[in-house]
Coordinates of C-alpha atoms in Angstrom, one line a residue:
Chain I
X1208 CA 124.3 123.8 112.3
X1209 CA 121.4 122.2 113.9
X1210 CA 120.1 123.9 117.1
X1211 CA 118.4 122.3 120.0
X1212 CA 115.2 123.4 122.0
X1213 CA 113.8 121.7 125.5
X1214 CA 110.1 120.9 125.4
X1215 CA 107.7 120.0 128.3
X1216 CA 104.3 118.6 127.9
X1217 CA 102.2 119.0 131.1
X1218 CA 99.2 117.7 132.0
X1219 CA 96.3 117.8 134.3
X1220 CA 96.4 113.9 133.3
X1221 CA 98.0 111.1 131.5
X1222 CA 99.7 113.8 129.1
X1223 CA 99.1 111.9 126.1
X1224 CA 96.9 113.9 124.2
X1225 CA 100.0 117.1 124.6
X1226 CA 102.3 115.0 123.1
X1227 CA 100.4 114.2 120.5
X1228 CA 99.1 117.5 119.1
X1229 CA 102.6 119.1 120.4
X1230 CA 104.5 116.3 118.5
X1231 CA 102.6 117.1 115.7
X1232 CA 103.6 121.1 115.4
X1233 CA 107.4 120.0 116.4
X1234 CA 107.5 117.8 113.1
X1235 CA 106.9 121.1 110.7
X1236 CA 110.3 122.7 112.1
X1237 CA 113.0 120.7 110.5
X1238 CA 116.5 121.2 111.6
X1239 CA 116.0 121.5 115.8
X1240 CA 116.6 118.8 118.0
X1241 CA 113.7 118.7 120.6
X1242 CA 114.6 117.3 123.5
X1243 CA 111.2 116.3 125.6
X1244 CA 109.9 115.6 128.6
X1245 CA 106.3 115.0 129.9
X1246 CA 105.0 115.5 133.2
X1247 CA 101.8 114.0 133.6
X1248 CA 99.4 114.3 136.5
X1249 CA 99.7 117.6 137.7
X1250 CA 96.3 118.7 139.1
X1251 CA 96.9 120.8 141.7
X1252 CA 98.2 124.3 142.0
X1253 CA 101.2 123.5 144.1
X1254 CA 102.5 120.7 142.0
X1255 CA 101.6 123.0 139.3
X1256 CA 104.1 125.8 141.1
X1257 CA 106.9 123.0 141.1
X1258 CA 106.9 122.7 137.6
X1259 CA 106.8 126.6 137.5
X1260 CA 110.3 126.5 139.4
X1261 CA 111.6 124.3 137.5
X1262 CA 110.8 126.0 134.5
X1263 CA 112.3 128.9 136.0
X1264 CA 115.5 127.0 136.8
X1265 CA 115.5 126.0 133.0
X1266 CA 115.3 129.6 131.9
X1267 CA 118.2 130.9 134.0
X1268 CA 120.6 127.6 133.0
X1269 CA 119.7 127.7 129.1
X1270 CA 120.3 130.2 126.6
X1271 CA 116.8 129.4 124.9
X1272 CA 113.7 129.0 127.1
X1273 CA 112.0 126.0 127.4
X1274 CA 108.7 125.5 124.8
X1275 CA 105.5 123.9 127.1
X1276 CA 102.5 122.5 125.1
X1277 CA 99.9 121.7 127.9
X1278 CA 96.3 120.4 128.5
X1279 CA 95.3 121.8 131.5
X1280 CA 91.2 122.1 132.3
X1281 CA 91.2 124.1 135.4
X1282 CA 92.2 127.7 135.0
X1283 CA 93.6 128.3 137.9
X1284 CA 95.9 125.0 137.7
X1285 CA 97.2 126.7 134.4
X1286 CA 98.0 130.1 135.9
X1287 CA 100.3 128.5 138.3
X1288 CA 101.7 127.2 135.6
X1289 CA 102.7 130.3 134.2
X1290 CA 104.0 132.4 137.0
X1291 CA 107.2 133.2 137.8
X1292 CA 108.6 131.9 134.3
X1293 CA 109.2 133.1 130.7
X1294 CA 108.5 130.0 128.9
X1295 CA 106.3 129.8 125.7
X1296 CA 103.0 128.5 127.1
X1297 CA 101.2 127.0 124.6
X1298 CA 97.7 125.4 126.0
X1299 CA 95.5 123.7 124.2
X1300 CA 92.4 123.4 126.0
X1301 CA 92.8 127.2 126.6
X1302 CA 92.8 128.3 122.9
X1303 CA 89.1 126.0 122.2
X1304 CA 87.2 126.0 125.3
X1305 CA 86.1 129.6 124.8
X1306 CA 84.6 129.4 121.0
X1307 CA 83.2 125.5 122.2
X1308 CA 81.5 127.1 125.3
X1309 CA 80.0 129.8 123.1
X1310 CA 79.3 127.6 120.4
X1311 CA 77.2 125.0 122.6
X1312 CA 75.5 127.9 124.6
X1313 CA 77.1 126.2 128.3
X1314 CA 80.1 126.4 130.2
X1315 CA 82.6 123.1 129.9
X1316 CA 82.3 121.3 133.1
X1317 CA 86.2 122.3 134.0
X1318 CA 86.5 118.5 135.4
X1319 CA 90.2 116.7 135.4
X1320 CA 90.3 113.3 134.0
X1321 CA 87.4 112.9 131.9
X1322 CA 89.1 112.6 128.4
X1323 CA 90.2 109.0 128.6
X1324 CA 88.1 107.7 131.4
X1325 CA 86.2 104.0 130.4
X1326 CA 83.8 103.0 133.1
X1327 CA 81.6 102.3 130.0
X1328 CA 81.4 98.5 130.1
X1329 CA 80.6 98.0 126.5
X1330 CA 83.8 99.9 125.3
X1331 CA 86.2 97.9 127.7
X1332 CA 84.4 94.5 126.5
X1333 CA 84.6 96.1 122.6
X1334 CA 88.2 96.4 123.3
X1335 CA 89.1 93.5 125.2
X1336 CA 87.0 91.4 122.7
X1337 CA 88.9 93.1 120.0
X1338 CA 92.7 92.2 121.6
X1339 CA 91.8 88.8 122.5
X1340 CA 90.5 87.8 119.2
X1341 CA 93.9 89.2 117.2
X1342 CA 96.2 87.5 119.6
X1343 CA 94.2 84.5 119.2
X1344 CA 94.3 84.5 115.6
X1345 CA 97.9 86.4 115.0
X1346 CA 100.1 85.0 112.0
X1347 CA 97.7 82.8 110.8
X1348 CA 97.6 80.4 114.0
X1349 CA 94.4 79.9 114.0
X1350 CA 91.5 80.2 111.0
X1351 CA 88.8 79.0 112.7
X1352 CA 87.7 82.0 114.0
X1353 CA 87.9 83.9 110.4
X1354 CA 84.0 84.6 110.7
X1355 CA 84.5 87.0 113.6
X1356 CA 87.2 88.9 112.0
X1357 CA 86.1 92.3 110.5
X1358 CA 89.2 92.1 108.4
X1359 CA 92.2 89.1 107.6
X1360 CA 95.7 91.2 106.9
X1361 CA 97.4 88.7 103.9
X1362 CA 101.0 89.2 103.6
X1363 CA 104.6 88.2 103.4
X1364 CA 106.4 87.4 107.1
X1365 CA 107.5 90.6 108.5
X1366 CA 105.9 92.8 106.3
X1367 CA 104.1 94.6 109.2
X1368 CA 101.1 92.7 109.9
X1369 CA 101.1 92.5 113.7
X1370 CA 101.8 95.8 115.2
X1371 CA 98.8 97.0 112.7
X1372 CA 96.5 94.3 113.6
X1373 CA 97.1 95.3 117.4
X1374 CA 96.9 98.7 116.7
X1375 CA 93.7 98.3 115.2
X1376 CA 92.3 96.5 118.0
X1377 CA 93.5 98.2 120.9
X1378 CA 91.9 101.6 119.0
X1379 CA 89.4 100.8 117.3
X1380 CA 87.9 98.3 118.8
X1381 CA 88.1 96.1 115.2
X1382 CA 88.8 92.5 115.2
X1383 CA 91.8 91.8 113.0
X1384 CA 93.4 88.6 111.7
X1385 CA 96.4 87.9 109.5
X1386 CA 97.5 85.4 107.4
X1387 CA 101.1 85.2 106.3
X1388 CA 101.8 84.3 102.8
X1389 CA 104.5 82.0 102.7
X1390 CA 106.0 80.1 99.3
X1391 CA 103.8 77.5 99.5
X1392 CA 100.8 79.8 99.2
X1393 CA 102.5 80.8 95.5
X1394 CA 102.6 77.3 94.0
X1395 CA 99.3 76.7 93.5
X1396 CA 98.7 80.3 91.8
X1397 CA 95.2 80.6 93.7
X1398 CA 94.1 81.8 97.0
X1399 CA 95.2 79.7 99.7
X1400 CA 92.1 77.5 100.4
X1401 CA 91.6 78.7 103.9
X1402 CA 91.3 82.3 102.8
X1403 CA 88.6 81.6 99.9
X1404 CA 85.7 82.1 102.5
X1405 CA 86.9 85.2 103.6
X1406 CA 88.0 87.1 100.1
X1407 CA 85.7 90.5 101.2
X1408 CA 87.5 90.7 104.3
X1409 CA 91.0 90.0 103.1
X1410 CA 93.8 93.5 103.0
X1411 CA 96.9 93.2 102.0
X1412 CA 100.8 94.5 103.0
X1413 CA 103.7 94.8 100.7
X1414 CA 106.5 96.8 101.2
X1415 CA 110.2 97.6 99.6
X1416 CA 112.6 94.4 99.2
X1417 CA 115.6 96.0 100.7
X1418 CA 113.4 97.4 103.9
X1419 CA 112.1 93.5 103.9
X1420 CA 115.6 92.0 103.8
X1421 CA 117.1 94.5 106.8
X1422 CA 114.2 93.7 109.0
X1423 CA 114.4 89.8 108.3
X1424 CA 118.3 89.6 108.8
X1425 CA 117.8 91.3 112.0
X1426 CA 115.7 88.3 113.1
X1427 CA 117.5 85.4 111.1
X1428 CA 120.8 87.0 109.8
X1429 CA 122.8 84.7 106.9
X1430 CA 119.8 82.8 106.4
X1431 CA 117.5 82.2 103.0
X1432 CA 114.7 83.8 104.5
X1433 CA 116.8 87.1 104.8
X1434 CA 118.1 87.4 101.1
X1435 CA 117.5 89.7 99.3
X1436 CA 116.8 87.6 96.2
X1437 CA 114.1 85.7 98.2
X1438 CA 112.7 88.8 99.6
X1439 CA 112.2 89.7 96.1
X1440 CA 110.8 86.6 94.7
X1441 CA 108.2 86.2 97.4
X1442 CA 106.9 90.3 97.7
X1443 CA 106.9 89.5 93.5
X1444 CA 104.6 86.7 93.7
X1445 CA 102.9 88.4 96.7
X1446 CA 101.6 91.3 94.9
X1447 CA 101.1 89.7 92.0
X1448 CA 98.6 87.2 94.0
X1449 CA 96.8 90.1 95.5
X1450 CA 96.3 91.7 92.0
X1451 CA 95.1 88.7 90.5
X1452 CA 92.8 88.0 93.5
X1453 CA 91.4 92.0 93.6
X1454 CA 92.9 92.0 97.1
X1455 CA 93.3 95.9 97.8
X1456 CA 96.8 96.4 99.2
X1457 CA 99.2 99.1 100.7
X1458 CA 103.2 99.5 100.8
X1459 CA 104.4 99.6 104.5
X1460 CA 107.5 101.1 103.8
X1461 CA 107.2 104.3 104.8
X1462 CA 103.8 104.1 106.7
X1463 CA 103.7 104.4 110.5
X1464 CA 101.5 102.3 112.3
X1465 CA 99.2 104.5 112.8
X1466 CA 99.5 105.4 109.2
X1467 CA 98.5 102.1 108.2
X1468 CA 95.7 101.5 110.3
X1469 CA 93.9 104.4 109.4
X1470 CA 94.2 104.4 106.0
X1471 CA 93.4 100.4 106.3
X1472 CA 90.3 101.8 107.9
X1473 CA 89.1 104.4 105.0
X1474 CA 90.2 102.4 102.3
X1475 CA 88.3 99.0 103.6
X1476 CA 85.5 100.9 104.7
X1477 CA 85.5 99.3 108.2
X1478 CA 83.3 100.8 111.1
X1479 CA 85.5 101.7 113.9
X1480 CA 84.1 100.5 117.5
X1481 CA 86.2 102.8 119.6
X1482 CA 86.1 105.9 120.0
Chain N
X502 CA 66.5 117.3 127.5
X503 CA 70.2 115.9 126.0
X504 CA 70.8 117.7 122.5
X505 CA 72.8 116.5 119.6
X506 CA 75.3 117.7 117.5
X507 CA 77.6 116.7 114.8
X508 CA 81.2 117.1 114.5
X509 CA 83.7 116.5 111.5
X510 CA 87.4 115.5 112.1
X511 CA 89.0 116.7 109.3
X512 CA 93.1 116.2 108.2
X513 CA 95.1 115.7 105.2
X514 CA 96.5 112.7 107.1
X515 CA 95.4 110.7 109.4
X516 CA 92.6 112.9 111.8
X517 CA 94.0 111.3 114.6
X518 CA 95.6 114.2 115.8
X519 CA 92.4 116.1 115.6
X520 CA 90.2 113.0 117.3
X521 CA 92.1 113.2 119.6
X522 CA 92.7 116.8 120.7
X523 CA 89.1 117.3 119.7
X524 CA 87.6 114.2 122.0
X525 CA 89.4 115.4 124.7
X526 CA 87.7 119.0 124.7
X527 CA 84.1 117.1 123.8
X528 CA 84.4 115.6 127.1
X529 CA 84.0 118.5 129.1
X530 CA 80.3 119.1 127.8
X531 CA 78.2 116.9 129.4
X532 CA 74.9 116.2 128.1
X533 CA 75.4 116.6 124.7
X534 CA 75.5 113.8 122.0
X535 CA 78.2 114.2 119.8
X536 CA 77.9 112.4 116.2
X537 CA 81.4 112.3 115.2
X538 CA 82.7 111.5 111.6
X539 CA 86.2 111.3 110.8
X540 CA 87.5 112.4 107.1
X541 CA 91.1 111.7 106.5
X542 CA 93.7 112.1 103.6
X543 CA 91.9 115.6 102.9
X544 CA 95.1 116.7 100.5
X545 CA 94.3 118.6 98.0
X546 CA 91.8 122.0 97.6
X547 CA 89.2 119.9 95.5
X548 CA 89.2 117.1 98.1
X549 CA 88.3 120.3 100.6
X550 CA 85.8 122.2 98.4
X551 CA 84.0 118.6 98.2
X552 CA 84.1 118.7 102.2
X553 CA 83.0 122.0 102.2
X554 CA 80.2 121.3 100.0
X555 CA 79.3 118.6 102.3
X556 CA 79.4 120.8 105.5
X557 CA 77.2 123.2 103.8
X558 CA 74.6 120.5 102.8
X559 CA 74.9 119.7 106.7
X560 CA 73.8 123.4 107.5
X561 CA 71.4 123.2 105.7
X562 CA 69.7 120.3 106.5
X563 CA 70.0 120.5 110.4
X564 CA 69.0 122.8 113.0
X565 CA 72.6 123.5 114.1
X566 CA 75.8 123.9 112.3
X567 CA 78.4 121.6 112.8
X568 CA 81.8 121.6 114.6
X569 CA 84.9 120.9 112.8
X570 CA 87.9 120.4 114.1
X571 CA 90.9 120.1 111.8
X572 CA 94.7 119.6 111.6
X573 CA 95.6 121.0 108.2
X574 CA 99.3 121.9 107.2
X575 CA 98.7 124.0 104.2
X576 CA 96.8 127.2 104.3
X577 CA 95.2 126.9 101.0
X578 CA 93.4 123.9 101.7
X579 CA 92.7 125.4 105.0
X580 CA 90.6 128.1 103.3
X581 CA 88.6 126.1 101.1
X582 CA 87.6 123.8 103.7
X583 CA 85.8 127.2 105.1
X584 CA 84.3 128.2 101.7
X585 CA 80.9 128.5 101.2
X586 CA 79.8 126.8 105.3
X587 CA 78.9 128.6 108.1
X588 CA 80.3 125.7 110.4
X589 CA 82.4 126.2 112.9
X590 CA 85.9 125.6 112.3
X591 CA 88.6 125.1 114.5
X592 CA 91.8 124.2 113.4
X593 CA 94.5 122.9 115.8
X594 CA 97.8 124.1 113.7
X595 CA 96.4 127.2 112.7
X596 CA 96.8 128.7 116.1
X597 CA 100.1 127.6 117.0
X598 CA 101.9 127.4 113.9
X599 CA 102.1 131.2 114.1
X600 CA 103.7 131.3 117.8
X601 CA 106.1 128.7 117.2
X602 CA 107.3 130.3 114.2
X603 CA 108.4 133.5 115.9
X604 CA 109.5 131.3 118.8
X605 CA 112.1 129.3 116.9
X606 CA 112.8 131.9 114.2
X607 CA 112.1 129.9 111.0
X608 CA 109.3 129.1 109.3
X609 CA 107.6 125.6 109.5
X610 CA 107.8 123.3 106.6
X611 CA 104.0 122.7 106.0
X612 CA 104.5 119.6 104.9
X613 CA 102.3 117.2 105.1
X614 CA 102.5 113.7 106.1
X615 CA 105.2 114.5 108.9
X616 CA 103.5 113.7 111.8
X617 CA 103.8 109.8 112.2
X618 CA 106.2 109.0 109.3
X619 CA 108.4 105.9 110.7
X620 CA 111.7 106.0 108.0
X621 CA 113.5 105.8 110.7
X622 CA 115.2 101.7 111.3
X623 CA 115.7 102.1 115.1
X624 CA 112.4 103.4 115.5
X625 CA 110.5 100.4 113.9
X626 CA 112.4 97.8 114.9
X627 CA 112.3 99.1 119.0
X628 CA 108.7 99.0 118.4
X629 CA 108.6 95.6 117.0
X630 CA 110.9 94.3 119.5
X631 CA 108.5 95.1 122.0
X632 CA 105.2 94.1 120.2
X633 CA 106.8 90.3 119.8
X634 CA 108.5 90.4 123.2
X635 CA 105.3 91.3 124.7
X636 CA 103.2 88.8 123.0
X637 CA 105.5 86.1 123.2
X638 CA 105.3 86.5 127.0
X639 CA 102.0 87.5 127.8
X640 CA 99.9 85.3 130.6
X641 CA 103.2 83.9 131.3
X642 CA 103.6 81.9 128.3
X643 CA 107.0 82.3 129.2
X644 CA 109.2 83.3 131.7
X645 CA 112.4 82.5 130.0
X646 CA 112.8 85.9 128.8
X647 CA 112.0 88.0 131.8
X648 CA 115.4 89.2 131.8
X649 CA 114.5 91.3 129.1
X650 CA 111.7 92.6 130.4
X651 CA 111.5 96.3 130.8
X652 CA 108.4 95.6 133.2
X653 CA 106.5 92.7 134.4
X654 CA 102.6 93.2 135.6
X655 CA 101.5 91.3 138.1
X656 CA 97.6 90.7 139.0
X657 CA 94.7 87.6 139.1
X658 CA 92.9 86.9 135.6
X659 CA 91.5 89.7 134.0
X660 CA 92.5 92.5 136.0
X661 CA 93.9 94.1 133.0
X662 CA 97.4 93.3 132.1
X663 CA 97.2 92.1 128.6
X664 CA 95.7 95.6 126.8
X665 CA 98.3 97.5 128.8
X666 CA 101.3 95.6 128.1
X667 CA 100.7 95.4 124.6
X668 CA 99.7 99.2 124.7
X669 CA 103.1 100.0 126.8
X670 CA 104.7 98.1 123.5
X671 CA 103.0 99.5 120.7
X672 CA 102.9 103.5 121.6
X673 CA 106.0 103.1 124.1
X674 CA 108.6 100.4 122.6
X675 CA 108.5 99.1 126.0
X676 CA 108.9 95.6 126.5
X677 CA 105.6 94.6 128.7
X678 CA 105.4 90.8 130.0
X679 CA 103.0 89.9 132.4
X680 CA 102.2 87.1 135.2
X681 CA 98.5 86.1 135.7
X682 CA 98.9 85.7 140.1
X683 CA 96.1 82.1 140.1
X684 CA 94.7 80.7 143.4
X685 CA 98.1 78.0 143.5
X686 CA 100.5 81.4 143.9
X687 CA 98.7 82.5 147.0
X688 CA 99.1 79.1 148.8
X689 CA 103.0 79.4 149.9
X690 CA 102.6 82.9 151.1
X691 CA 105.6 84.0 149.3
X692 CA 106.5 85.8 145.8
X693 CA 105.8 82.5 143.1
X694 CA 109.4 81.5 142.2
X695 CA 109.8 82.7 138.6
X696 CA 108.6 85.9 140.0
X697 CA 112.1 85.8 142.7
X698 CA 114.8 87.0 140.6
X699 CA 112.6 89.4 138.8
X700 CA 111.1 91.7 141.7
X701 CA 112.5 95.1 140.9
X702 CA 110.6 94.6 137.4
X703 CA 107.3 94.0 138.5
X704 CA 103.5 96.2 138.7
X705 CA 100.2 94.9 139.7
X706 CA 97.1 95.7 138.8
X707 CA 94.3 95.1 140.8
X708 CA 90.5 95.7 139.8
X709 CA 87.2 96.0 142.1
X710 CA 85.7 92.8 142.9
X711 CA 81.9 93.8 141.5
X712 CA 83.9 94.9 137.9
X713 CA 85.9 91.5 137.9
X714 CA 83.1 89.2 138.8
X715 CA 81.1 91.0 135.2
X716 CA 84.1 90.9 132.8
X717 CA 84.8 87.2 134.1
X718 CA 81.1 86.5 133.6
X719 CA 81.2 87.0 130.3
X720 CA 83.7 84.9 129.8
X721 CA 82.7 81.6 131.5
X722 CA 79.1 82.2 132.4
X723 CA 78.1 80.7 135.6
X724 CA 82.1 79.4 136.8
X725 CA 83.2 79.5 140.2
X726 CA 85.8 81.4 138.0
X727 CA 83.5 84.1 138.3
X728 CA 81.9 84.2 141.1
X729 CA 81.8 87.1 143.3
X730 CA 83.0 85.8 146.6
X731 CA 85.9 83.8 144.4
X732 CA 86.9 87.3 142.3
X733 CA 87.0 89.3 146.2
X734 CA 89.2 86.2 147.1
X735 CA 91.8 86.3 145.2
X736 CA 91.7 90.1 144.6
X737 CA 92.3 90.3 148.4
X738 CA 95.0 87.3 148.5
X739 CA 96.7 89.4 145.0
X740 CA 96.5 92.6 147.1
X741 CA 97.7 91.2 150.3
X742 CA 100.8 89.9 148.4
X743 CA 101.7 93.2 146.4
X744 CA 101.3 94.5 149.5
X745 CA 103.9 92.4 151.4
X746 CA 105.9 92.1 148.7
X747 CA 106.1 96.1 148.5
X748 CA 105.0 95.4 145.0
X749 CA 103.7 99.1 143.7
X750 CA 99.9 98.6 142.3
X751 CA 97.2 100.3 140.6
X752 CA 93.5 99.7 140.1
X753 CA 92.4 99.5 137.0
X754 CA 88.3 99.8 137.3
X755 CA 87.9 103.2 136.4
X756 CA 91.0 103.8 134.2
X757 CA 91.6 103.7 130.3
X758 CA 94.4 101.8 129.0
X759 CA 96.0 104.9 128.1
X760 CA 95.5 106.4 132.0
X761 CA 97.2 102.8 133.2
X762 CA 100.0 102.8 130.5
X763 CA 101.1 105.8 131.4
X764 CA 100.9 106.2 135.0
X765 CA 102.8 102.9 135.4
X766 CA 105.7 104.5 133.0
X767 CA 105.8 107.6 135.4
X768 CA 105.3 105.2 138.7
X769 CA 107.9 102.6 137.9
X770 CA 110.4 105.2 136.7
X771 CA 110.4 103.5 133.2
X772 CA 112.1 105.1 129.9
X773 CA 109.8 105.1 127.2
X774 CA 112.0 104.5 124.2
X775 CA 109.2 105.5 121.3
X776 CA 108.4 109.4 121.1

């Protein structure tokens, strides 16, 4: 008997930063089916009086009304918002600017479009630095540049590596490599030579055999490389490399990417770049 | 006359709920030098009284208290984070929890560690469909699989495709290639060939000339590359074609990656297919 509730984030901007406190609440109410939509840019009172409407449509159509989490800097913007509708309005800028403008002994500067903005040269170069290098140097294709990097992810194929390497760069700012560890790295029961340089940068991945074998049979289905056996013998050897070597390592499994990075972060005791 | 003050991000997961919520309200108090330091995994009531403690060496150290902004699920570890401080706390759940449990009727699981958790198959493997798409095409590599493609970008060398595309792929599951347009695509006066079939999928990006000619300088130093009378060349060529071509286009020079990812989702009428 699972019930379902309609959910607008709305935004003076890009939206983003509604969805992500707002998805955050939604997750603590199990059992309800949120069906979302955002609606970005609206920074003007009349487009802020066409969302109104439409929130009033909503209400009349639906027997629940519709939940809005918004971000919305100018006060006036926000009351639009809120007329002629019965929606739970549910702003965050609204609830903090008060006890941050008392706090700081000023009023906030009530400008749209400041919370994301880059003209800062050094942060774009940071970032754009920080993407280049991991694309350049993404599952292992090239070492050479292994000095830069302010950490090498080790682990097998497809145990998460890249999406957490970009994450990490696109955020942060930090310069991350990775190396896969494939069965030849197991034979020798040392380091891979290439990595030895680099043992105080090196993180690894592990994760659950059976996740490892769904997500490598949807990329090579029937094959070696997908079995579960083999999935089994290299994550094995894997983490038994890593433990040997002191190589600090996390289980993907049930990590999000975000997850990962940020506990990569605090556990590895990198300095983040971005902000 | 700027002043300084320090802020805490403080979560039993990640804090990057509270970064960002918290950043985005810092913005709108110029002047002010904010010294921010993030504290994740806070999960437990020791792990908070040992933040606390921290907080209240802070006060007493500095001339101001500082600002702490939190996202914590459970109540008890809410409190001791306040024990024995005077800073100022302001906790993002705390004040909406409470609404959205009258709203929906129930209460709210306060569980933590609900917020990014990926268990979910289809979830992981759209976003790593994406992430490889996208860098497998990116700076046309290859066009082979522009059929694909959710969205091509368009624009000259360094105008700012690659950090979008992969951001429309990592936080979007969109599948992001991208064409660099170089001096030879401007000589026919027509939409480059591998571009023909594709022309319902594609975005440009274009970037001012000033802000083109000092990312491409520090790339190749001294290049005709990057000279400025050869970056307003092809920028206006690259615009002239968009244009023709009734290519939709965006300039990049004064927006985040975030601003450009998603106004080209809400532009181009895209479905993002990661919440």
């Amino acid at each position: 008997m699972s019930s379902q509730r309609k959910v607008f984030f709305v935004s003076d901007r890009t939206g983003i930063t509604a969805e992500v406190l707002g998805h955050s609440l939604l997750t603590q109410f199990e059992g309800i089916a949120f069906k979302r939509t955002t609606l970005p840019f609206i920074d003007s009172v009349e487009k802020a009086q066409a969302v109104a409407q439409q929130l009033a449509d909503f209400c009349l159509e639906s027997e629940t009304r519709p939940i809005v989490f918004s971000t919305m800097v100018d006060g006036a913007i926000r009351n639009a918002l809120r007329q002629r509708n019965n929606a739970l309005h549910l702003d965050f800028f609204e609830k903090f600017i008060d006890p941050l403008e008392q706090e700081l002994g000023m009023m906030s500067s009530h400008t749209m479009g400041k919370s994301h903005a880059i003209d800062d040269n050094d942060e774009y170069k940071t970032r754009i630095d920080a993407v280049n290098f991991t694309m350049n140097s993404d599952d292992g294709a090239s070492t050479k540049h292994y000095d830069e990097a302010d950490v090498i992810l080790v682990g097998v194929s497809r145990s998460g590596k890249t999406p957490t390497c970009l994450y990490l760069a696109l955020h942060y700012g930090i310069k991350a490599a990775n190396y896969p560890l494939v069965p030849e790295d197991f034979d020798s029961e040392k380091l891979p030579n290439r990595l030895q340089p680099y043992r105080q940068k090196l993180f690894g991945l592990t994760i659950h055999p059976e996740r490892l074998q769904q997500i490598r049979r949807e990329r090579k289905p029937d094959s070696r490389y997908a079995a579960l056996d083999n999935c089994k013998f290299e994550l094995a050897e894997a983490e038994s490399l890593m433990r040997r070597e002191r190589i600090p390592f996390l289980d993907t499994t049930h990590k999000s990417v975000e997850e990962l990075a940020s506990t990569i972060i605090h556990s590895a005791g990198l300095t983040r770049r971005l902000f």
